[in-house]
Tab-separated table of C-alpha atoms in Angstrom:
chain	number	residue	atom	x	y	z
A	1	UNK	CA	-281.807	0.965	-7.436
A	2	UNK	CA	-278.901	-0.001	-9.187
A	3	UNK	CA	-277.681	3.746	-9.965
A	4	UNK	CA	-278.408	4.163	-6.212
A	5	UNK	CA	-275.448	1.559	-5.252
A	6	UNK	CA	-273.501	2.299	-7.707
A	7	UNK	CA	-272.999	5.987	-6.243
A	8	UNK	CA	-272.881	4.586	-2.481
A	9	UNK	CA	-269.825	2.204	-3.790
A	10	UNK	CA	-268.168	5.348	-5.526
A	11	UNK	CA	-268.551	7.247	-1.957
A	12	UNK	CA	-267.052	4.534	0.025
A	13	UNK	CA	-264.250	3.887	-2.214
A	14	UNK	CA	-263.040	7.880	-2.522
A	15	UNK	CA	-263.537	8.091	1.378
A	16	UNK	CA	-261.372	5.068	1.559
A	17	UNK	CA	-259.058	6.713	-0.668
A	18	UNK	CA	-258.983	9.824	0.929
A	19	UNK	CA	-258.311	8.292	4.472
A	20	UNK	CA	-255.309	6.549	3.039
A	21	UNK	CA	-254.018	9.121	1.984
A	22	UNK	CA	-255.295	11.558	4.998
A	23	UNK	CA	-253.003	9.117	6.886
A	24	UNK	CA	-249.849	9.018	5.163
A	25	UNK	CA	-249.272	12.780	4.874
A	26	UNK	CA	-250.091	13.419	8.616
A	27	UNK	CA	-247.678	9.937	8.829
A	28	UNK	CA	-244.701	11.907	6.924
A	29	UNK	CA	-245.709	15.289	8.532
A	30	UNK	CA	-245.235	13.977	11.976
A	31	UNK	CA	-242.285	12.108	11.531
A	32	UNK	CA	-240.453	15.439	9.834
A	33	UNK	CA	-238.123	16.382	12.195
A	34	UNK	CA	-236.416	20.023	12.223
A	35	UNK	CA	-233.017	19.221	12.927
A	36	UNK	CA	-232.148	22.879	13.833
A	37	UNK	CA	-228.802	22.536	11.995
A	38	UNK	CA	-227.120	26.326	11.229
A	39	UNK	CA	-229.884	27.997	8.820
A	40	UNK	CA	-230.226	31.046	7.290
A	41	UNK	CA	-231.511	32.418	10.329
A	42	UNK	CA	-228.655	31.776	12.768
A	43	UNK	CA	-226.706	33.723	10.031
A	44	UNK	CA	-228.804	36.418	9.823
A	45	UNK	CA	-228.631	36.829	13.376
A	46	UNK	CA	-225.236	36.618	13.394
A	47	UNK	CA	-224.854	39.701	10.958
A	48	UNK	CA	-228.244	41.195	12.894
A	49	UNK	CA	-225.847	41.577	16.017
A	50	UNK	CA	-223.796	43.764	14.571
A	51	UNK	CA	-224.243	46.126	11.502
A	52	UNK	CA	-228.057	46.894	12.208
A	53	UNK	CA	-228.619	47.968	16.057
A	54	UNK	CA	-232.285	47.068	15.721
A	55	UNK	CA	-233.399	45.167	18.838
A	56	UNK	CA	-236.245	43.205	17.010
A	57	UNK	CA	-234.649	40.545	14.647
A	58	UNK	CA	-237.894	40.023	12.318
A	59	UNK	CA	-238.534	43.840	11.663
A	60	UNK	CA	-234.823	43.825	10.646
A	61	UNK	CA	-235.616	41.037	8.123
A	62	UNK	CA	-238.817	42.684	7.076
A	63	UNK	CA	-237.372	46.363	6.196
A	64	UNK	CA	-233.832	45.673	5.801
A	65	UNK	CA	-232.674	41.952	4.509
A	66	UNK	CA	-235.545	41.431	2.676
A	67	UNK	CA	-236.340	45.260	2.505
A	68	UNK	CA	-237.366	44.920	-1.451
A	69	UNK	CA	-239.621	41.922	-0.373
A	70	UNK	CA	-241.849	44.449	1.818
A	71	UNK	CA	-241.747	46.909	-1.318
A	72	UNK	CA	-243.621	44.007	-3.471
A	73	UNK	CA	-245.729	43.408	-0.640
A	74	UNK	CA	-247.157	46.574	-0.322
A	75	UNK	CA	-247.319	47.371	-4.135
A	76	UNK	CA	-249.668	43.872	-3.725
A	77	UNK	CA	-251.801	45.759	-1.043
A	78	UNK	CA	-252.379	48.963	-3.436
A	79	UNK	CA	-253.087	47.163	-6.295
A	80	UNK	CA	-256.220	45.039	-4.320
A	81	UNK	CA	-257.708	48.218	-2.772
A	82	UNK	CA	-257.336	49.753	-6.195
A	83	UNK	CA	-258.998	46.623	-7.458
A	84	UNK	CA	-261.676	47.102	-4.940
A	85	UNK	CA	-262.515	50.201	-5.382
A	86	UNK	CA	-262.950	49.848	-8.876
A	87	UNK	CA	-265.768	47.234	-8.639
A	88	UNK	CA	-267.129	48.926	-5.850
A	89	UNK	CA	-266.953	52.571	-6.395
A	90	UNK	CA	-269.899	52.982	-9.385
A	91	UNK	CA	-272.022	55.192	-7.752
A	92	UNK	CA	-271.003	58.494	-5.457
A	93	UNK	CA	-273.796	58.290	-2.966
A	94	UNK	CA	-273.402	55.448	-0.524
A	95	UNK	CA	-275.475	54.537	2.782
A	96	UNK	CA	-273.464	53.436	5.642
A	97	UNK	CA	-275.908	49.937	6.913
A	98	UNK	CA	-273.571	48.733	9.640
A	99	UNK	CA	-273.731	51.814	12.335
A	100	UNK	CA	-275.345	51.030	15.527
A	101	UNK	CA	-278.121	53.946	17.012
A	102	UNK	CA	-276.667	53.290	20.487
A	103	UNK	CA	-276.162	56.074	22.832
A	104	UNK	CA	-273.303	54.571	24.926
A	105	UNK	CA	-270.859	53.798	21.979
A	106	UNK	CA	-271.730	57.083	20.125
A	107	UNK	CA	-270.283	58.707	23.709
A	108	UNK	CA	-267.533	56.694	24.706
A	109	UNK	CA	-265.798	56.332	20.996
A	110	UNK	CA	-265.124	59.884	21.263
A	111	UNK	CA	-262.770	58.683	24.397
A	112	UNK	CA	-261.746	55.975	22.811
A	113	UNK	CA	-260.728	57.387	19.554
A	114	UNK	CA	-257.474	59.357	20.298
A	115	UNK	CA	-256.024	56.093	22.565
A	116	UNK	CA	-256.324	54.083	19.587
A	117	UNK	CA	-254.725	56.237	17.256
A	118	UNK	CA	-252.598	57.002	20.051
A	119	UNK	CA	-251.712	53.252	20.827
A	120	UNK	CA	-251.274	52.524	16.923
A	121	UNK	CA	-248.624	55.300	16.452
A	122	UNK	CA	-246.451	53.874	19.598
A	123	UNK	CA	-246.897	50.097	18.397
A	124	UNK	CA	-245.501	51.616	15.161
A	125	UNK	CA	-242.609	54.032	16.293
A	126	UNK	CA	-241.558	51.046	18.521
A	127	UNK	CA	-241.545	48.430	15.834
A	128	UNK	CA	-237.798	48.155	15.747
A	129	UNK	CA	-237.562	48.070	19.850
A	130	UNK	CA	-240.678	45.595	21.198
A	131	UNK	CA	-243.246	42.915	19.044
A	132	UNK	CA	-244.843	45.159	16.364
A	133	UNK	CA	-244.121	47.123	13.418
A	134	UNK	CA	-245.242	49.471	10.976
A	135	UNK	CA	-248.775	46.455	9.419
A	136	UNK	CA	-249.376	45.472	13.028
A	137	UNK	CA	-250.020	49.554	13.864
A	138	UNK	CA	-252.039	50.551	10.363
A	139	UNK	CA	-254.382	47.440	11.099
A	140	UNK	CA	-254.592	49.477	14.697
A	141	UNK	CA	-254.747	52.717	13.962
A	142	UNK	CA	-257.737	51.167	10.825
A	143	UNK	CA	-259.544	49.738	13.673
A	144	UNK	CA	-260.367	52.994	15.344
A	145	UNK	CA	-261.623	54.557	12.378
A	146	UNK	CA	-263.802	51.193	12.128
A	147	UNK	CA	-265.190	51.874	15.939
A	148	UNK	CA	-266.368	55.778	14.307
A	149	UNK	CA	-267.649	54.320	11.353
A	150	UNK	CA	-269.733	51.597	13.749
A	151	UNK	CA	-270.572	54.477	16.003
A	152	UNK	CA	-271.124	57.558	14.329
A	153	UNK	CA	-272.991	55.698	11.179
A	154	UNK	CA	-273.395	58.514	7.859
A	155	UNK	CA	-272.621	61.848	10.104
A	156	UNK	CA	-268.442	60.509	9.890
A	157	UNK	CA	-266.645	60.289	6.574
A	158	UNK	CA	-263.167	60.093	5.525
A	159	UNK	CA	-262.086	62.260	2.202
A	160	UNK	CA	-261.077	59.425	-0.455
A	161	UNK	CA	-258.687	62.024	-2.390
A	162	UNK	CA	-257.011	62.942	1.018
A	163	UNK	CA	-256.422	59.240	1.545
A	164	UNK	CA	-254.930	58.313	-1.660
A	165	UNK	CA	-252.658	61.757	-1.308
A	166	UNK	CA	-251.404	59.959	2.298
A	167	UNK	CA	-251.290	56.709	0.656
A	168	UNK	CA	-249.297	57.612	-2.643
A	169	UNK	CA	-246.509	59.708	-0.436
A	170	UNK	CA	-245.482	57.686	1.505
A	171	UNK	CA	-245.301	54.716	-0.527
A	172	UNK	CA	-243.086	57.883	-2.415
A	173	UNK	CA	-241.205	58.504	0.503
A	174	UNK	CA	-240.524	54.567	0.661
A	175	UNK	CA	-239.308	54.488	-2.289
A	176	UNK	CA	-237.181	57.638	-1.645
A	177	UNK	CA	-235.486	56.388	1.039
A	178	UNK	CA	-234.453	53.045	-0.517
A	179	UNK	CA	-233.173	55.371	-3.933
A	180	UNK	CA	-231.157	57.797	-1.180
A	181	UNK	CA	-229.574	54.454	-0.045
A	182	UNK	CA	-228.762	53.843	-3.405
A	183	UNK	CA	-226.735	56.729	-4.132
A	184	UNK	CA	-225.388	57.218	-0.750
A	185	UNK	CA	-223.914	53.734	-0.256
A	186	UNK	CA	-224.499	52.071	-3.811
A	187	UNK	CA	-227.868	49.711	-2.858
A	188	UNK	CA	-230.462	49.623	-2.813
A	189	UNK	CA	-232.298	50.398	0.243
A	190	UNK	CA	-228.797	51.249	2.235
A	191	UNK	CA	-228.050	52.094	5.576
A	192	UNK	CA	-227.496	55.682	5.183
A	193	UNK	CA	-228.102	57.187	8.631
A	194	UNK	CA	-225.606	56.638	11.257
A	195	UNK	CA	-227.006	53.491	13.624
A	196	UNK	CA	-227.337	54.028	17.337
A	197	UNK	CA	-227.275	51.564	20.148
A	198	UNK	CA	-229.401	48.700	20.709
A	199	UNK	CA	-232.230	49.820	22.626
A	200	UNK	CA	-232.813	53.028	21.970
A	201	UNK	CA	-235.697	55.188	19.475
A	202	UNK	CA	-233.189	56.427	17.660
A	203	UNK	CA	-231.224	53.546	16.668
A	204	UNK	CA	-230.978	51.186	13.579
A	205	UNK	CA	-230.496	53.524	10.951
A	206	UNK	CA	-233.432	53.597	8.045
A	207	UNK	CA	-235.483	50.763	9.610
A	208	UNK	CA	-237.247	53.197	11.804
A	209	UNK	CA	-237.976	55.722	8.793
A	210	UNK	CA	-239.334	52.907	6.264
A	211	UNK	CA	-240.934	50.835	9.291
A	212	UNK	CA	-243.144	54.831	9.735
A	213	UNK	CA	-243.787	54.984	5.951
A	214	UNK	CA	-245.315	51.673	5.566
A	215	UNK	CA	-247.321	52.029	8.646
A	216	UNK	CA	-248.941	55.507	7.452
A	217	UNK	CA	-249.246	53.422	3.988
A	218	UNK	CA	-251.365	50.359	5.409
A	219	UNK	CA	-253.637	52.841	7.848
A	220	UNK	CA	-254.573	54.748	5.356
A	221	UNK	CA	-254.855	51.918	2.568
A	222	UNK	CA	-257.074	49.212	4.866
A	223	UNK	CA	-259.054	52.485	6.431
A	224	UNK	CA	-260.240	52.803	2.486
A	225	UNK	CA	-260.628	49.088	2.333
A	226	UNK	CA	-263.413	49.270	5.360
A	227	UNK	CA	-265.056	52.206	4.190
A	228	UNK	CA	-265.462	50.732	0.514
A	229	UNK	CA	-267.160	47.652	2.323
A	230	UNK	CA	-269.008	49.318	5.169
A	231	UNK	CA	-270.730	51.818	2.358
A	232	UNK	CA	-272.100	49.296	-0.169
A	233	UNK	CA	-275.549	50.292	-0.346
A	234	UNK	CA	-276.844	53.025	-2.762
A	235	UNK	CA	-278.777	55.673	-2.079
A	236	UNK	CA	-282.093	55.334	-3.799
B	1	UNK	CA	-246.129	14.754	34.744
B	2	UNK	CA	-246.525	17.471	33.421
B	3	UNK	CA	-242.855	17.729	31.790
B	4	UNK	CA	-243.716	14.774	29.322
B	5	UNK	CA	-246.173	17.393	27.668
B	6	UNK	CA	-243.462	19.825	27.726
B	7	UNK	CA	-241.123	18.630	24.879
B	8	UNK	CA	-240.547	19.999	21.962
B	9	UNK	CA	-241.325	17.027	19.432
B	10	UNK	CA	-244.840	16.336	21.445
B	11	UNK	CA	-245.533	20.147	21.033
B	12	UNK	CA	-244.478	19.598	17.404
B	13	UNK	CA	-246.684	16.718	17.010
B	14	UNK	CA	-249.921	18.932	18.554
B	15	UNK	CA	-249.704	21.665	15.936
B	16	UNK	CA	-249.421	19.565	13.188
B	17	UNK	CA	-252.502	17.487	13.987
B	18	UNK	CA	-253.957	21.125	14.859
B	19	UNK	CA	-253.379	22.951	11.670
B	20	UNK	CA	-254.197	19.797	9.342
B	21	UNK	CA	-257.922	19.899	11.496
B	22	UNK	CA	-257.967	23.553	10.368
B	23	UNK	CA	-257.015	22.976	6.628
B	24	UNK	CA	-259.620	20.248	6.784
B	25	UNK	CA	-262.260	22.449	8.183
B	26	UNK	CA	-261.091	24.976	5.300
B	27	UNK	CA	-261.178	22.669	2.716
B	28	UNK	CA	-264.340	20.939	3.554
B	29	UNK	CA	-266.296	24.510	4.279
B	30	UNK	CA	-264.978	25.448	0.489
B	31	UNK	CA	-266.437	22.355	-1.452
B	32	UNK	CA	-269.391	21.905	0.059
B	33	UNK	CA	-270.989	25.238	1.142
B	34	UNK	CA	-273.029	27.254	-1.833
B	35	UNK	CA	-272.763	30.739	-0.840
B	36	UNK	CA	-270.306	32.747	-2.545
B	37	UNK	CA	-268.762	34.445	0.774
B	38	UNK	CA	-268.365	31.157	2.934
B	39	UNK	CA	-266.134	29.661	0.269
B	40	UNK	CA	-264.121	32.563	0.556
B	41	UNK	CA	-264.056	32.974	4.488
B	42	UNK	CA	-263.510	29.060	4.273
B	43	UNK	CA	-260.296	29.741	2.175
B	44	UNK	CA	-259.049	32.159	4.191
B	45	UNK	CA	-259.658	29.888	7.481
B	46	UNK	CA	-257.792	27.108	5.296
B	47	UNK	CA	-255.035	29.590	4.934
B	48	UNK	CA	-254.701	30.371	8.323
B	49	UNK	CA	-253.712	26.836	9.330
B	50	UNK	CA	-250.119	27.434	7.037
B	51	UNK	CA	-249.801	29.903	9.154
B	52	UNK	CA	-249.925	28.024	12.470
B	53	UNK	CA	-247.860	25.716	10.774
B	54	UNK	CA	-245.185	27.361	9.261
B	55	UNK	CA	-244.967	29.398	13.222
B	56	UNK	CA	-245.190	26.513	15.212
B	57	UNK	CA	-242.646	24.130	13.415
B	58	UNK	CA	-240.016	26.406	13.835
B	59	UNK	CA	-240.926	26.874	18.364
B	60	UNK	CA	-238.924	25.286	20.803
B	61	UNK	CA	-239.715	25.041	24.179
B	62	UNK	CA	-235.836	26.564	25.280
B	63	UNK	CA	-235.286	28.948	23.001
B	64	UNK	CA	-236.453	32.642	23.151
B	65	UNK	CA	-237.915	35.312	21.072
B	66	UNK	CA	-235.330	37.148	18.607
B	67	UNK	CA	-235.918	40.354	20.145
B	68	UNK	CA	-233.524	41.964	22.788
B	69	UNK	CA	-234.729	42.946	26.297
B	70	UNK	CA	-233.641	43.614	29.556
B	71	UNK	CA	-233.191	39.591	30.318
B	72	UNK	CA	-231.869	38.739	26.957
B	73	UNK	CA	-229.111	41.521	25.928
B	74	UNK	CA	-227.748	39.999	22.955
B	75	UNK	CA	-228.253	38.183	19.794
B	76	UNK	CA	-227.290	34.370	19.886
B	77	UNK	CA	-228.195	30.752	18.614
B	78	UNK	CA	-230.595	30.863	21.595
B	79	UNK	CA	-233.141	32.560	19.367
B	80	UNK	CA	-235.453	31.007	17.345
B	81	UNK	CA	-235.269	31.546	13.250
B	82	UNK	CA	-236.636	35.094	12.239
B	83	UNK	CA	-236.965	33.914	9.019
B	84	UNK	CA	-240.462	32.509	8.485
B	85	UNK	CA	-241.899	34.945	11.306
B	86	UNK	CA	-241.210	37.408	8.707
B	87	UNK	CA	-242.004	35.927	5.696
B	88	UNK	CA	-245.770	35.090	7.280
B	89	UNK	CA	-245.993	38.670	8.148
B	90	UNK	CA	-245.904	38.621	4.348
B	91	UNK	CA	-248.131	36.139	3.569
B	92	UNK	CA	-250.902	37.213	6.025
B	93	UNK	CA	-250.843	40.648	4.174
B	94	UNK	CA	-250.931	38.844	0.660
B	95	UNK	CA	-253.946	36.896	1.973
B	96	UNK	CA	-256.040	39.438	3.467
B	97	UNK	CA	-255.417	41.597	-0.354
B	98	UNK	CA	-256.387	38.552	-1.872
B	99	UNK	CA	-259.534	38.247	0.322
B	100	UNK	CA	-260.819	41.790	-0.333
B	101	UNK	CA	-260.660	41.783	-3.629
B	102	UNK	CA	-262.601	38.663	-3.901
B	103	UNK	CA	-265.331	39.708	-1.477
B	104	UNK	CA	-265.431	42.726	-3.417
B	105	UNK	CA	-265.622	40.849	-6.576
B	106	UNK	CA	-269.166	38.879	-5.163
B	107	UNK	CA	-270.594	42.051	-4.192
B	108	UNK	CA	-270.573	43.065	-7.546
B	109	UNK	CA	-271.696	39.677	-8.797
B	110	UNK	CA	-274.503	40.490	-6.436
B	111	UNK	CA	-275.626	43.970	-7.561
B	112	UNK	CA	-275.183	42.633	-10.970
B	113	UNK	CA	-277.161	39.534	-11.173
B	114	UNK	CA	-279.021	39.164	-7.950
B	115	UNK	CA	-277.603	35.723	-7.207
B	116	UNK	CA	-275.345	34.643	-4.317
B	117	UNK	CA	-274.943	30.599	-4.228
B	118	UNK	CA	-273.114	28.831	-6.727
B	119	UNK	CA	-275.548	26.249	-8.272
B	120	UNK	CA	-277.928	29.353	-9.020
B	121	UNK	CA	-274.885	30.655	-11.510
B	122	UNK	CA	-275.961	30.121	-14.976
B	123	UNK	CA	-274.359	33.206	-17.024
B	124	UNK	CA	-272.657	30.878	-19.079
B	125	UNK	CA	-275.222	28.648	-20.245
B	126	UNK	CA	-277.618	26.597	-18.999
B	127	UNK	CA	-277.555	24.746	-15.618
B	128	UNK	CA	-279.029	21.351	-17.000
């Protein structure tokens, strides 16, 4: 009995504790005002307006003022799918258990399969023109091969060696670029090409070119991801 | 009436309430559920809410998108800060890496051992 209320006092007293403390944070959170004095962003859009051409400011940031930052980011993304397929890659022969046996989506994916690719390749050849960019289209163009995979269950697989071949050049040609910037204008990942007007596809230099790269990189990289996890079940 | 909801500090106000609920419901999902793959979808629902956060601090109800259209032909200090819409493009990739490899890690804790909650784990000695 006396263990009994000694644990119901402990639980009041933490809640207690906790709900202090719930309310001071929200207390300083809410009272934090952004005073939108000049930041680093009004500067960056400042120089945005006119050495780049690129008529979406954050794809600008991603590929070209913090250009080396996307480089790390993407080495992060190859070393967790080479991660995963090292835990999850022990035996050859795996059995695809998410695929529906439905008629209708085995007939309409093969419709639907070219606008998606279609619509991820646009989303990323635009990324330096309209809201997008080169993640936002692999994580597209990775969703259509998911629809096959649901649809077309063990009779649809991808080639892992011709997926790591995609992968590895053009995280190459990446890296190429940004090493062609370095001798052409002495930095890394340097404007090399000559930049267009605001507006149009061919405009903005490099961004374009690594924005392409890094958008065949993450198809082809999260397309491995879902097949790793979609084909977890050995063949017995 | 509807202009009092409008403003940019009550707007401010609304997402920070909002995203604390979600790190809550994060937080709370990841210490008290037992299976292995809702502490990790509860993390990455805890994570989510920095992103809300970090997003919606930085709106303003008369400023624009920095991204030039027909409407809005050049770049000025009427554009809200690129800055952290970029650097949560990073973080969201970061976070779903992180994600895989741990759900990739419990399917092999799984095949291994057979077990999925956490108070059945006993590898490293006994549970009592």
């Amino acid at each position: 009995m006396s263990i009994k209320q000694k644990i119901s006092i402990q639980t009041i007293s933490v809640s207690f504790v906790v709900s202090i403390m719930i309310i001071i944070l929200l207390g300083i959170l809410l009272n934090f005002t952004t005073q939108f004095q000049p930041t680093l962003g009004s500067d960056l859009l400042a120089i945005n307006a006119n050495s780049t051409e690129t008529a979406n400011a954050v794809t600008s940031v991603v590929t070209y003022f913090r250009g080396f930052d996307t480089l790390g980011e993407v080495t992060i993304l190859f070393l967790s799918i080479f991660g995963v397929s090292l835990g999850l890659e022990g035996f050859k022969e795996k059995l695809n258990i998410f695929s529906y046996q439905n008629t209708l989506l085995k007939i309409g994916v093969d419709t639907l399969f070219p606008i998606i690719i279609l619509f991820g390749i646009y989303v990323i050849v635009h990324g330096h023109l309209s809201p997008g960019g080169g993640f936002q289209g692999g994580v597209i163009i990775a969703s259509g091969f998911l629809l096959m995979f649901l649809a077309k269950g063990d009779d649809f697989s991808i080639n892992h060696k011709i997926l790591e071949l995609v992968e590895s050049l053009s995280g190459a040609g990446f890296i190429l670029i940004a090493l062609l910037g370095l001798l052409v204008t002495d930095r890394f990942l340097g404007n090399f090409i000559p930049i267009g007007e605001v507006g149009e596809l061919f405009s903005g230099g490099i961004i374009p070119l690594i924005y392409i790269f890094v958008g065949i990189k993450v198809s082809a990289e999260i397309t491995a991801l879902l097949e790793y996890f979609i084909r977890i079940k050995d063949v017995r | 009436m509807l202009d009092s909801f409008n403003q940019t500090p009550f707007l401010h106000s609304v997402i920070t309430i909002g995203s604390f609920l979600i790190l809550l419901i994060g937080l709370i999902g990841a210490l008290s559920k037992k299976n292995l793959f809702k502490v990790f979808l509860s993390l990455a629902i805890a994570e989510s809410s920095l992103f809300i956060y970090f997003i919606g601090m930085h709106f303003s109800v008369d400023k624009v998108a920095p991204i030039v259209t027909d409407q809005v032909t050049k770049f000025s200090s009427n554009m809200v800060d690129p800055v952290p819409q970029a650097m949560i493009l990073t973080t969201i990739v970061i976070g779903i890496a992180v994600l895989s490899l741990g759900l990739s890690f419990v399917i092999s804790y799984y095949k291994l051992t057979g077990k999925m909650r956490i108070d059945e784990m006993d590898e490293l000695g006994d549970n009592k």
